[in-house]
Amino acid sequence: MKKCSLLALIALSLNVVTANAVTVAKSTNPQLDKYLGKWYEIARLPDRHEKSCNPPIVSEYRINSLNNQQLVINNKCKNKNGHAQLKTTVADFSNDYEILRLKVYFWPDFLKWLPFAYDSNRLYPLDNQQVVIVGSENHQHLWILARRENINMDVLEDAINRAQKNGYVTHKLIFNYRLSYYSRNPKN
């Protein structure tokens, strides 16, 4: 009888944890809400973690269901053999006027205090809210993300210029698609 009660208690507690994990969390930060969802990587500075990634490279930003002050970022791509790769990180966020700052953690919680366990990134939105620049504060990492794979060339040029104005070296950008892929059609 004690074993049955113990098993029932364990099953109930697992069910509660699972129910909480599935719940869609709401942000307490309206500035953050515009970044939630799926983003396609258009271009990036060389990054050792993405050496084997082939387009489409997709990032999905969502609120952590267990901590609504934290983002969960899923980065997906396929390697040259066609196998899917997934890297999940968590990020704390804070507002700095128009720039959203993220502290992205690559290590488990108990190692967060280490200075190399995280990277500080900034999100720079463009006026159209369909493209965002994500860059590290040390200017070694840069990503241009968009809501679609095919963006307007003028918008892409605006993103590159904005990155340059913020101190990023853009002549080393790796584009995930041939530049002819981007259109000059003003509707994009």
Coordinates of C-alpha atoms in Angstrom, one line a residue:
M1 CA 0.0 0.0 0.0
K2 CA 2.8 2.4 0.9
K3 CA 4.5 1.6 -2.5
C4 CA 1.2 2.4 -4.4
S5 CA 0.9 5.7 -2.5
L6 CA 4.5 6.6 -3.1
L7 CA 4.1 5.8 -6.9
A8 CA 0.9 7.8 -7.1
L9 CA 2.6 10.8 -5.4
I10 CA 5.5 10.6 -7.8
A11 CA 3.2 10.3 -10.8
L12 CA 1.2 13.3 -9.6
S13 CA 4.3 15.4 -9.0
L14 CA 5.6 14.5 -12.5
N15 CA 2.3 15.5 -14.0
V16 CA 2.4 18.9 -12.3
V17 CA 5.9 19.6 -13.5
T18 CA 5.0 18.5 -17.0
A19 CA 1.9 20.7 -17.0
N20 CA 3.9 23.7 -15.9
A21 CA 6.5 23.1 -18.6
V22 CA 3.9 23.0 -21.4
T23 CA 2.2 26.2 -20.3
V24 CA 2.9 29.1 -22.6
A25 CA 4.6 31.8 -20.5
K26 CA 3.8 35.5 -20.8
S27 CA 6.5 38.1 -20.7
T28 CA 6.5 40.8 -18.1
N29 CA 8.5 42.9 -20.5
P30 CA 6.6 44.4 -23.5
Q31 CA 9.9 45.4 -25.1
L32 CA 10.8 41.7 -25.2
D33 CA 7.5 40.5 -26.8
K34 CA 8.4 41.7 -30.3
Y35 CA 11.4 39.4 -30.3
L36 CA 9.6 36.2 -29.4
G37 CA 9.0 33.6 -32.1
K38 CA 10.9 32.3 -35.1
W39 CA 13.9 34.1 -36.8
Y40 CA 16.0 33.1 -39.8
E41 CA 19.7 33.8 -39.7
I42 CA 20.5 35.9 -42.8
A43 CA 24.1 36.6 -42.0
R44 CA 26.7 36.2 -39.2
L45 CA 30.2 36.8 -38.3
P46 CA 32.3 33.6 -38.3
D47 CA 31.4 31.6 -35.2
R48 CA 33.0 28.3 -34.3
H49 CA 29.7 26.9 -33.0
E50 CA 28.1 27.3 -36.5
K51 CA 30.9 26.1 -38.7
S52 CA 29.1 23.0 -39.7
C53 CA 25.6 24.7 -40.1
N54 CA 23.9 25.0 -43.4
P55 CA 20.9 27.2 -44.1
P56 CA 18.2 27.5 -43.1
I57 CA 19.5 28.4 -39.7
V58 CA 16.6 29.2 -37.4
S59 CA 16.4 30.6 -34.0
E60 CA 13.3 30.5 -31.9
Y61 CA 13.0 32.9 -28.9
R62 CA 10.4 32.1 -26.2
I63 CA 9.8 32.9 -22.6
N64 CA 11.0 30.2 -20.1
S65 CA 7.8 28.6 -18.8
L66 CA 9.5 28.1 -15.4
N67 CA 10.9 31.7 -15.2
N68 CA 9.1 34.5 -17.0
Q69 CA 12.2 36.7 -16.6
Q70 CA 14.3 34.4 -18.8
L71 CA 14.3 33.5 -22.5
V72 CA 14.9 30.1 -24.0
I73 CA 16.6 30.3 -27.4
N74 CA 16.6 27.2 -29.6
N75 CA 19.0 27.4 -32.6
K76 CA 18.4 24.8 -35.3
C77 CA 20.3 24.0 -38.5
K78 CA 21.4 21.0 -40.5
N79 CA 25.0 19.9 -40.9
K80 CA 26.6 19.1 -44.3
N81 CA 25.3 15.5 -43.9
G82 CA 21.8 16.7 -43.5
H83 CA 21.5 15.8 -39.8
A84 CA 19.7 18.3 -37.6
Q85 CA 21.6 20.1 -35.0
L86 CA 19.9 21.8 -32.0
K87 CA 21.5 24.1 -29.5
T88 CA 19.4 25.5 -26.6
T89 CA 20.5 28.3 -24.4
V90 CA 18.8 30.4 -21.8
A91 CA 19.2 34.2 -21.5
D92 CA 18.4 36.7 -18.8
F93 CA 17.2 40.1 -20.2
S94 CA 17.1 43.7 -19.2
N95 CA 16.0 46.9 -21.0
D96 CA 18.4 49.6 -22.0
Y97 CA 16.2 52.2 -23.7
E98 CA 15.8 50.8 -27.2
I99 CA 18.4 48.1 -26.9
L100 CA 17.5 44.8 -25.2
R101 CA 20.4 43.2 -23.4
L102 CA 20.7 39.5 -23.1
K103 CA 23.0 37.5 -20.9
V104 CA 23.2 34.2 -22.7
Y105 CA 24.3 31.2 -20.7
F106 CA 26.0 28.2 -22.3
W107 CA 26.7 26.3 -19.1
P108 CA 24.5 24.7 -16.4
D109 CA 22.9 26.8 -13.7
F110 CA 25.5 25.9 -11.0
L111 CA 28.3 27.3 -13.2
K112 CA 26.6 30.6 -14.1
W113 CA 28.8 32.6 -11.8
L114 CA 31.9 31.8 -13.9
P115 CA 32.9 34.7 -16.2
F116 CA 33.2 32.5 -19.2
A117 CA 29.8 30.7 -18.7
Y118 CA 27.9 33.5 -20.5
D119 CA 28.1 36.0 -23.3
S120 CA 26.5 39.5 -23.2
N121 CA 24.5 40.2 -26.3
R122 CA 22.5 43.2 -27.5
L123 CA 19.4 43.2 -29.7
Y124 CA 19.1 46.1 -32.1
P125 CA 15.7 46.3 -33.8
L126 CA 15.3 47.9 -37.2
D127 CA 12.3 50.1 -37.8
N128 CA 10.4 47.5 -39.7
Q129 CA 10.5 45.0 -36.8
Q130 CA 11.0 42.2 -39.3
V131 CA 14.8 42.3 -39.0
V132 CA 17.0 42.4 -35.8
I133 CA 20.7 42.6 -35.2
V134 CA 22.1 40.5 -32.4
G135 CA 25.6 41.3 -31.4
S136 CA 27.9 40.6 -28.5
E137 CA 29.1 43.5 -26.4
N138 CA 32.7 42.6 -27.3
H139 CA 31.8 42.9 -31.0
Q140 CA 33.2 39.4 -31.8
H141 CA 29.8 37.9 -32.6
L142 CA 27.1 39.3 -34.9
W143 CA 23.9 37.9 -36.4
I144 CA 21.4 39.5 -38.7
L145 CA 18.0 37.8 -38.2
A146 CA 14.8 38.2 -40.1
R147 CA 11.3 36.9 -39.8
R148 CA 11.6 35.4 -43.4
E149 CA 14.4 33.9 -45.4
N150 CA 14.0 36.3 -48.2
I151 CA 14.3 39.9 -47.2
N152 CA 14.6 43.1 -49.1
M153 CA 18.1 44.0 -50.1
D154 CA 17.6 47.6 -48.9
V155 CA 16.6 46.3 -45.5
L156 CA 19.7 44.0 -45.4
E157 CA 21.9 47.0 -46.3
D158 CA 20.3 49.0 -43.5
A159 CA 21.0 46.2 -41.1
I160 CA 24.7 46.0 -42.2
N161 CA 25.0 49.8 -41.9
R162 CA 23.5 49.8 -38.4
A163 CA 25.9 47.1 -37.3
Q164 CA 28.8 49.1 -38.7
K165 CA 27.6 52.2 -36.8
N166 CA 27.5 50.1 -33.6
G167 CA 31.2 49.0 -34.1
Y168 CA 30.9 45.6 -35.7
V169 CA 33.2 44.5 -38.5
T170 CA 30.8 43.6 -41.3
H171 CA 33.2 42.9 -44.2
K172 CA 33.7 39.4 -42.6
L173 CA 29.9 38.6 -42.7
I174 CA 28.9 35.1 -43.9
F175 CA 25.7 35.2 -45.8
N176 CA 23.5 32.2 -45.6
Y177 CA 22.1 32.7 -49.1
R178 CA 23.5 34.0 -52.3
L179 CA 23.0 37.8 -52.4
S180 CA 20.9 37.4 -55.5
Y181 CA 18.4 35.6 -53.3
Y182 CA 17.5 38.9 -51.6
S183 CA 15.1 40.9 -53.5
R184 CA 14.8 44.6 -54.2
N185 CA 11.0 44.4 -54.2
P186 CA 9.8 47.0 -51.7
K187 CA 7.0 44.7 -50.4
N188 CA 9.6 42.4 -48.7

